[in-house]
Amino acid sequence: MNIATTLFIIGIGLLILVFVGQYITMITSKPEEIGLLIHERINNERIKAGLQPFQYDTKLAEIAEAHSKDMAEKGYFSHKSLAGLGPADRARLANYPCVTGENITTIYTWLYTKQLAQHAVNNWMFSDTHRKNILSTIYEKEGIGVAFTVTSVALVTQNFC
């Protein structure tokens, strides 16, 4: 067997390991727990910037999770649902008294929940627009929702109030 074949087999093995790891994590993890891990890391970023931490709002988390699930089930990635509803529309329909801001991200490759949470935060913090939402003094609360596609891609929504 030559070196190229050996490297190819190792590469395929690693891909299988990642997929199996993601699948096991996906079926054994509670999305709410992942949301709380992300929340903890978001507050670490706010504290590093000299800001007050966000309060975690379970109603906002429910709104965020519903959007993540909708994207996962219907195969799209957007702040607007396929029905044309944006973050403020979804908040209003849920009888939530605040117009919310929103960050969304997808995580394609991860092995365990802490890594998934860190990837979500990194994606947002390395984007000027998302970073501004996270470090805004306008918002006091956040809720985070996580859902998975059938191929183990994580869709994460963060709503602010």
JSON list of C-alpha atoms in Angstrom, two decimals:
[
{"chain": "A", "resi": 1, "resn": "MET", "atom": "CA", "xyz": [0.00, 0.00, 0.00]},
{"chain": "A", "resi": 2, "resn": "ASN", "atom": "CA", "xyz": [1.45, 3.39, -0.93]},
{"chain": "A", "resi": 3, "resn": "ILE", "atom": "CA", "xyz": [1.42, 6.56, 1.20]},
{"chain": "A", "resi": 4, "resn": "ALA", "atom": "CA", "xyz": [-1.44, 8.17, -0.75]},
{"chain": "A", "resi": 5, "resn": "THR", "atom": "CA", "xyz": [-3.71, 5.18, -0.16]},
{"chain": "A", "resi": 6, "resn": "THR", "atom": "CA", "xyz": [-2.79, 5.08, 3.53]},
{"chain": "A", "resi": 7, "resn": "LEU", "atom": "CA", "xyz": [-3.53, 8.80, 3.95]},
{"chain": "A", "resi": 8, "resn": "PHE", "atom": "CA", "xyz": [-6.82, 8.38, 2.09]},
{"chain": "A", "resi": 9, "resn": "ILE", "atom": "CA", "xyz": [-7.90, 5.55, 4.41]},
{"chain": "A", "resi": 10, "resn": "ILE", "atom": "CA", "xyz": [-6.91, 7.59, 7.48]},
{"chain": "A", "resi": 11, "resn": "GLY", "atom": "CA", "xyz": [-8.87, 10.56, 6.13]},
{"chain": "A", "resi": 12, "resn": "ILE", "atom": "CA", "xyz": [-11.98, 8.46, 5.56]},
{"chain": "A", "resi": 13, "resn": "GLY", "atom": "CA", "xyz": [-11.63, 7.02, 9.05]},
{"chain": "A", "resi": 14, "resn": "LEU", "atom": "CA", "xyz": [-11.44, 10.51, 10.57]},
{"chain": "A", "resi": 15, "resn": "LEU", "atom": "CA", "xyz": [-14.52, 11.63, 8.64]},
{"chain": "A", "resi": 16, "resn": "ILE", "atom": "CA", "xyz": [-16.43, 8.61, 9.92]},
{"chain": "A", "resi": 17, "resn": "LEU", "atom": "CA", "xyz": [-15.24, 9.35, 13.47]},
{"chain": "A", "resi": 18, "resn": "VAL", "atom": "CA", "xyz": [-16.45, 12.97, 13.24]},
{"chain": "A", "resi": 19, "resn": "PHE", "atom": "CA", "xyz": [-19.83, 11.96, 11.82]},
{"chain": "A", "resi": 20, "resn": "VAL", "atom": "CA", "xyz": [-20.38, 9.23, 14.43]},
{"chain": "A", "resi": 21, "resn": "GLY", "atom": "CA", "xyz": [-19.25, 11.58, 17.22]},
{"chain": "A", "resi": 22, "resn": "GLN", "atom": "CA", "xyz": [-21.64, 14.29, 16.06]},
{"chain": "A", "resi": 23, "resn": "TYR", "atom": "CA", "xyz": [-24.50, 11.81, 15.77]},
{"chain": "A", "resi": 24, "resn": "ILE", "atom": "CA", "xyz": [-23.94, 10.37, 19.25]},
{"chain": "A", "resi": 25, "resn": "THR", "atom": "CA", "xyz": [-23.68, 13.87, 20.74]},
{"chain": "A", "resi": 26, "resn": "MET", "atom": "CA", "xyz": [-26.78, 14.98, 18.84]},
{"chain": "A", "resi": 27, "resn": "ILE", "atom": "CA", "xyz": [-28.95, 12.12, 20.12]},
{"chain": "A", "resi": 28, "resn": "THR", "atom": "CA", "xyz": [-27.64, 12.20, 23.70]},
{"chain": "A", "resi": 29, "resn": "SER", "atom": "CA", "xyz": [-27.51, 15.98, 24.28]},
{"chain": "A", "resi": 30, "resn": "LYS", "atom": "CA", "xyz": [-30.37, 18.24, 25.20]},
{"chain": "A", "resi": 31, "resn": "PRO", "atom": "CA", "xyz": [-30.50, 21.36, 23.02]},
{"chain": "A", "resi": 32, "resn": "GLU", "atom": "CA", "xyz": [-31.37, 23.42, 26.12]},
{"chain": "A", "resi": 33, "resn": "GLU", "atom": "CA", "xyz": [-28.08, 22.39, 27.75]},
{"chain": "A", "resi": 34, "resn": "ILE", "atom": "CA", "xyz": [-26.13, 23.42, 24.66]},
{"chain": "A", "resi": 35, "resn": "GLY", "atom": "CA", "xyz": [-27.96, 26.76, 24.68]},
{"chain": "A", "resi": 36, "resn": "LEU", "atom": "CA", "xyz": [-26.89, 27.32, 28.28]},
{"chain": "A", "resi": 37, "resn": "LEU", "atom": "CA", "xyz": [-23.27, 26.49, 27.41]},
{"chain": "A", "resi": 38, "resn": "ILE", "atom": "CA", "xyz": [-23.41, 29.09, 24.64]},
{"chain": "A", "resi": 39, "resn": "HIS", "atom": "CA", "xyz": [-25.01, 31.59, 27.03]},
{"chain": "A", "resi": 40, "resn": "GLU", "atom": "CA", "xyz": [-22.18, 31.07, 29.52]},
{"chain": "A", "resi": 41, "resn": "ARG", "atom": "CA", "xyz": [-19.57, 31.70, 26.82]},
{"chain": "A", "resi": 42, "resn": "ILE", "atom": "CA", "xyz": [-21.43, 34.76, 25.52]},
{"chain": "A", "resi": 43, "resn": "ASN", "atom": "CA", "xyz": [-21.43, 36.24, 29.02]},
{"chain": "A", "resi": 44, "resn": "ASN", "atom": "CA", "xyz": [-17.69, 35.57, 29.28]},
{"chain": "A", "resi": 45, "resn": "GLU", "atom": "CA", "xyz": [-17.24, 37.70, 26.15]},
{"chain": "A", "resi": 46, "resn": "ARG", "atom": "CA", "xyz": [-19.41, 40.47, 27.59]},
{"chain": "A", "resi": 47, "resn": "ILE", "atom": "CA", "xyz": [-17.52, 40.47, 30.90]},
{"chain": "A", "resi": 48, "resn": "LYS", "atom": "CA", "xyz": [-14.18, 40.61, 29.03]},
{"chain": "A", "resi": 49, "resn": "ALA", "atom": "CA", "xyz": [-15.52, 43.71, 27.25]},
{"chain": "A", "resi": 50, "resn": "GLY", "atom": "CA", "xyz": [-16.49, 45.31, 30.58]},
{"chain": "A", "resi": 51, "resn": "LEU", "atom": "CA", "xyz": [-20.23, 44.77, 30.08]},
{"chain": "A", "resi": 52, "resn": "GLN", "atom": "CA", "xyz": [-22.91, 43.31, 32.32]},
{"chain": "A", "resi": 53, "resn": "PRO", "atom": "CA", "xyz": [-23.79, 39.68, 31.56]},
{"chain": "A", "resi": 54, "resn": "PHE", "atom": "CA", "xyz": [-27.04, 38.89, 29.82]},
{"chain": "A", "resi": 55, "resn": "GLN", "atom": "CA", "xyz": [-29.90, 37.41, 31.80]},
{"chain": "A", "resi": 56, "resn": "TYR", "atom": "CA", "xyz": [-31.04, 34.11, 30.33]},
{"chain": "A", "resi": 57, "resn": "ASP", "atom": "CA", "xyz": [-34.68, 34.29, 29.27]},
{"chain": "A", "resi": 58, "resn": "THR", "atom": "CA", "xyz": [-36.41, 30.95, 28.77]},
{"chain": "A", "resi": 59, "resn": "LYS", "atom": "CA", "xyz": [-39.23, 32.49, 26.70]},
{"chain": "A", "resi": 60, "resn": "LEU", "atom": "CA", "xyz": [-36.66, 34.00, 24.31]},
{"chain": "A", "resi": 61, "resn": "ALA", "atom": "CA", "xyz": [-34.94, 30.59, 24.23]},
{"chain": "A", "resi": 62, "resn": "GLU", "atom": "CA", "xyz": [-38.24, 28.94, 23.23]},
{"chain": "A", "resi": 63, "resn": "ILE", "atom": "CA", "xyz": [-38.68, 31.47, 20.41]},
{"chain": "A", "resi": 64, "resn": "ALA", "atom": "CA", "xyz": [-35.06, 30.91, 19.29]},
{"chain": "A", "resi": 65, "resn": "GLU", "atom": "CA", "xyz": [-35.39, 27.12, 19.43]},
{"chain": "A", "resi": 66, "resn": "ALA", "atom": "CA", "xyz": [-38.60, 27.20, 17.39]},
{"chain": "A", "resi": 67, "resn": "HIS", "atom": "CA", "xyz": [-36.77, 29.16, 14.68]},
{"chain": "A", "resi": 68, "resn": "SER", "atom": "CA", "xyz": [-33.78, 26.79, 14.74]},
{"chain": "A", "resi": 69, "resn": "LYS", "atom": "CA", "xyz": [-36.13, 23.79, 14.46]},
{"chain": "A", "resi": 70, "resn": "ASP", "atom": "CA", "xyz": [-38.04, 25.40, 11.59]},
{"chain": "A", "resi": 71, "resn": "MET", "atom": "CA", "xyz": [-34.78, 26.01, 9.68]},
{"chain": "A", "resi": 72, "resn": "ALA", "atom": "CA", "xyz": [-33.56, 22.45, 10.37]},
{"chain": "A", "resi": 73, "resn": "GLU", "atom": "CA", "xyz": [-36.83, 20.80, 9.35]},
{"chain": "A", "resi": 74, "resn": "LYS", "atom": "CA", "xyz": [-37.45, 22.92, 6.24]},
{"chain": "A", "resi": 75, "resn": "GLY", "atom": "CA", "xyz": [-33.85, 23.17, 5.04]},
{"chain": "A", "resi": 76, "resn": "TYR", "atom": "CA", "xyz": [-33.16, 26.91, 5.00]},
{"chain": "A", "resi": 77, "resn": "PHE", "atom": "CA", "xyz": [-30.88, 29.35, 6.83]},
{"chain": "A", "resi": 78, "resn": "SER", "atom": "CA", "xyz": [-32.23, 32.88, 7.22]},
{"chain": "A", "resi": 79, "resn": "HIS", "atom": "CA", "xyz": [-33.44, 35.43, 9.75]},
{"chain": "A", "resi": 80, "resn": "LYS", "atom": "CA", "xyz": [-36.76, 35.29, 7.92]},
{"chain": "A", "resi": 81, "resn": "SER", "atom": "CA", "xyz": [-38.80, 32.10, 7.96]},
{"chain": "A", "resi": 82, "resn": "LEU", "atom": "CA", "xyz": [-40.14, 30.64, 4.73]},
{"chain": "A", "resi": 83, "resn": "ALA", "atom": "CA", "xyz": [-43.44, 32.30, 5.71]},
{"chain": "A", "resi": 84, "resn": "GLY", "atom": "CA", "xyz": [-41.62, 35.66, 5.73]},
{"chain": "A", "resi": 85, "resn": "LEU", "atom": "CA", "xyz": [-41.57, 36.10, 9.52]},
{"chain": "A", "resi": 86, "resn": "GLY", "atom": "CA", "xyz": [-38.58, 37.90, 11.05]},
{"chain": "A", "resi": 87, "resn": "PRO", "atom": "CA", "xyz": [-37.42, 37.94, 14.68]},
{"chain": "A", "resi": 88, "resn": "ALA", "atom": "CA", "xyz": [-39.84, 40.68, 15.75]},
{"chain": "A", "resi": 89, "resn": "ASP", "atom": "CA", "xyz": [-42.75, 38.86, 14.06]},
{"chain": "A", "resi": 90, "resn": "ARG", "atom": "CA", "xyz": [-41.92, 35.61, 15.85]},
{"chain": "A", "resi": 91, "resn": "ALA", "atom": "CA", "xyz": [-41.65, 37.44, 19.19]},
{"chain": "A", "resi": 92, "resn": "ARG", "atom": "CA", "xyz": [-45.02, 39.10, 18.65]},
{"chain": "A", "resi": 93, "resn": "LEU", "atom": "CA", "xyz": [-46.70, 35.80, 17.72]},
{"chain": "A", "resi": 94, "resn": "ALA", "atom": "CA", "xyz": [-45.30, 34.28, 20.93]},
{"chain": "A", "resi": 95, "resn": "ASN", "atom": "CA", "xyz": [-46.78, 37.19, 22.92]},
{"chain": "A", "resi": 96, "resn": "TYR", "atom": "CA", "xyz": [-43.29, 38.31, 23.89]},
{"chain": "A", "resi": 97, "resn": "PRO", "atom": "CA", "xyz": [-43.33, 42.02, 24.83]},
{"chain": "A", "resi": 98, "resn": "CYS", "atom": "CA", "xyz": [-40.07, 43.00, 23.20]},
{"chain": "A", "resi": 99, "resn": "VAL", "atom": "CA", "xyz": [-38.80, 43.48, 19.66]},
{"chain": "A", "resi": 100, "resn": "THR", "atom": "CA", "xyz": [-35.76, 41.25, 19.54]},
{"chain": "A", "resi": 101, "resn": "GLY", "atom": "CA", "xyz": [-32.43, 41.25, 17.79]},
{"chain": "A", "resi": 102, "resn": "GLU", "atom": "CA", "xyz": [-31.12, 37.96, 16.43]},
{"chain": "A", "resi": 103, "resn": "ASN", "atom": "CA", "xyz": [-27.94, 36.09, 15.55]},
{"chain": "A", "resi": 104, "resn": "ILE", "atom": "CA", "xyz": [-27.98, 32.76, 13.71]},
{"chain": "A", "resi": 105, "resn": "THR", "atom": "CA", "xyz": [-25.20, 30.36, 12.80]},
{"chain": "A", "resi": 106, "resn": "THR", "atom": "CA", "xyz": [-24.62, 26.85, 11.52]},
{"chain": "A", "resi": 107, "resn": "ILE", "atom": "CA", "xyz": [-22.05, 24.44, 12.92]},
{"chain": "A", "resi": 108, "resn": "TYR", "atom": "CA", "xyz": [-21.07, 21.68, 10.50]},
{"chain": "A", "resi": 109, "resn": "THR", "atom": "CA", "xyz": [-18.19, 19.97, 12.31]},
{"chain": "A", "resi": 110, "resn": "TRP", "atom": "CA", "xyz": [-17.99, 19.32, 16.04]},
{"chain": "A", "resi": 111, "resn": "LEU", "atom": "CA", "xyz": [-17.34, 16.37, 18.32]},
{"chain": "A", "resi": 112, "resn": "TYR", "atom": "CA", "xyz": [-18.85, 17.32, 21.67]},
{"chain": "A", "resi": 113, "resn": "THR", "atom": "CA", "xyz": [-21.24, 19.90, 23.10]},
{"chain": "A", "resi": 114, "resn": "LYS", "atom": "CA", "xyz": [-18.62, 22.27, 24.56]},
{"chain": "A", "resi": 115, "resn": "GLN", "atom": "CA", "xyz": [-16.90, 22.43, 21.18]},
{"chain": "A", "resi": 116, "resn": "LEU", "atom": "CA", "xyz": [-20.21, 23.09, 19.43]},
{"chain": "A", "resi": 117, "resn": "ALA", "atom": "CA", "xyz": [-20.95, 25.90, 21.91]},
{"chain": "A", "resi": 118, "resn": "GLN", "atom": "CA", "xyz": [-17.53, 27.47, 21.40]},
{"chain": "A", "resi": 119, "resn": "HIS", "atom": "CA", "xyz": [-17.84, 27.27, 17.60]},
{"chain": "A", "resi": 120, "resn": "ALA", "atom": "CA", "xyz": [-21.16, 29.13, 17.76]},
{"chain": "A", "resi": 121, "resn": "VAL", "atom": "CA", "xyz": [-19.67, 31.91, 19.89]},
{"chain": "A", "resi": 122, "resn": "ASN", "atom": "CA", "xyz": [-16.56, 32.11, 17.70]},
{"chain": "A", "resi": 123, "resn": "ASN", "atom": "CA", "xyz": [-18.66, 32.38, 14.55]},
{"chain": "A", "resi": 124, "resn": "TRP", "atom": "CA", "xyz": [-20.55, 35.32, 16.01]},
{"chain": "A", "resi": 125, "resn": "MET", "atom": "CA", "xyz": [-17.58, 37.04, 17.63]},
{"chain": "A", "resi": 126, "resn": "PHE", "atom": "CA", "xyz": [-15.59, 36.96, 14.36]},
{"chain": "A", "resi": 127, "resn": "SER", "atom": "CA", "xyz": [-18.45, 38.69, 12.52]},
{"chain": "A", "resi": 128, "resn": "ASP", "atom": "CA", "xyz": [-18.72, 42.45, 13.07]},
{"chain": "A", "resi": 129, "resn": "THR", "atom": "CA", "xyz": [-22.52, 42.50, 12.85]},
{"chain": "A", "resi": 130, "resn": "HIS", "atom": "CA", "xyz": [-23.04, 39.58, 15.22]},
{"chain": "A", "resi": 131, "resn": "ARG", "atom": "CA", "xyz": [-20.35, 40.82, 17.61]},
{"chain": "A", "resi": 132, "resn": "LYS", "atom": "CA", "xyz": [-22.13, 44.19, 17.82]},
{"chain": "A", "resi": 133, "resn": "ASN", "atom": "CA", "xyz": [-25.34, 42.43, 18.87]},
{"chain": "A", "resi": 134, "resn": "ILE", "atom": "CA", "xyz": [-23.51, 40.44, 21.55]},
{"chain": "A", "resi": 135, "resn": "LEU", "atom": "CA", "xyz": [-21.66, 43.47, 22.91]},
{"chain": "A", "resi": 136, "resn": "SER", "atom": "CA", "xyz": [-24.61, 45.86, 22.63]},
{"chain": "A", "resi": 137, "resn": "THR", "atom": "CA", "xyz": [-25.75, 47.78, 25.69]},
{"chain": "A", "resi": 138, "resn": "ILE", "atom": "CA", "xyz": [-29.27, 47.95, 24.23]},
{"chain": "A", "resi": 139, "resn": "TYR", "atom": "CA", "xyz": [-30.05, 44.34, 25.12]},
{"chain": "A", "resi": 140, "resn": "GLU", "atom": "CA", "xyz": [-30.29, 42.92, 28.65]},
{"chain": "A", "resi": 141, "resn": "LYS", "atom": "CA", "xyz": [-31.57, 39.40, 27.98]},
{"chain": "A", "resi": 142, "resn": "GLU", "atom": "CA", "xyz": [-30.91, 36.57, 25.59]},
{"chain": "A", "resi": 143, "resn": "GLY", "atom": "CA", "xyz": [-32.30, 33.17, 24.76]},
{"chain": "A", "resi": 144, "resn": "ILE", "atom": "CA", "xyz": [-30.57, 30.55, 22.66]},
{"chain": "A", "resi": 145, "resn": "GLY", "atom": "CA", "xyz": [-32.15, 27.74, 20.67]},
{"chain": "A", "resi": 146, "resn": "VAL", "atom": "CA", "xyz": [-30.38, 24.79, 19.05]},
{"chain": "A", "resi": 147, "resn": "ALA", "atom": "CA", "xyz": [-31.72, 22.25, 16.57]},
{"chain": "A", "resi": 148, "resn": "PHE", "atom": "CA", "xyz": [-30.12, 19.62, 14.35]},
{"chain": "A", "resi": 149, "resn": "THR", "atom": "CA", "xyz": [-30.67, 18.61, 10.75]},
{"chain": "A", "resi": 150, "resn": "VAL", "atom": "CA", "xyz": [-30.89, 14.93, 9.83]},
{"chain": "A", "resi": 151, "resn": "THR", "atom": "CA", "xyz": [-27.19, 15.15, 8.85]},
{"chain": "A", "resi": 152, "resn": "SER", "atom": "CA", "xyz": [-26.18, 16.45, 12.32]},
{"chain": "A", "resi": 153, "resn": "VAL", "atom": "CA", "xyz": [-25.65, 20.08, 11.29]},
{"chain": "A", "resi": 154, "resn": "ALA", "atom": "CA", "xyz": [-26.41, 22.31, 14.27]},
{"chain": "A", "resi": 155, "resn": "LEU", "atom": "CA", "xyz": [-28.52, 25.42, 13.66]},
{"chain": "A", "resi": 156, "resn": "VAL", "atom": "CA", "xyz": [-28.23, 27.95, 16.46]},
{"chain": "A", "resi": 157, "resn": "THR", "atom": "CA", "xyz": [-30.42, 31.00, 17.01]},
{"chain": "A", "resi": 158, "resn": "GLN", "atom": "CA", "xyz": [-29.72, 33.69, 19.60]},
{"chain": "A", "resi": 159, "resn": "ASN", "atom": "CA", "xyz": [-32.50, 36.18, 20.36]},
{"chain": "A", "resi": 160, "resn": "PHE", "atom": "CA", "xyz": [-32.04, 39.40, 22.31]},
{"chain": "A", "resi": 161, "resn": "CYS", "atom": "CA", "xyz": [-34.28, 41.74, 24.21]}
]
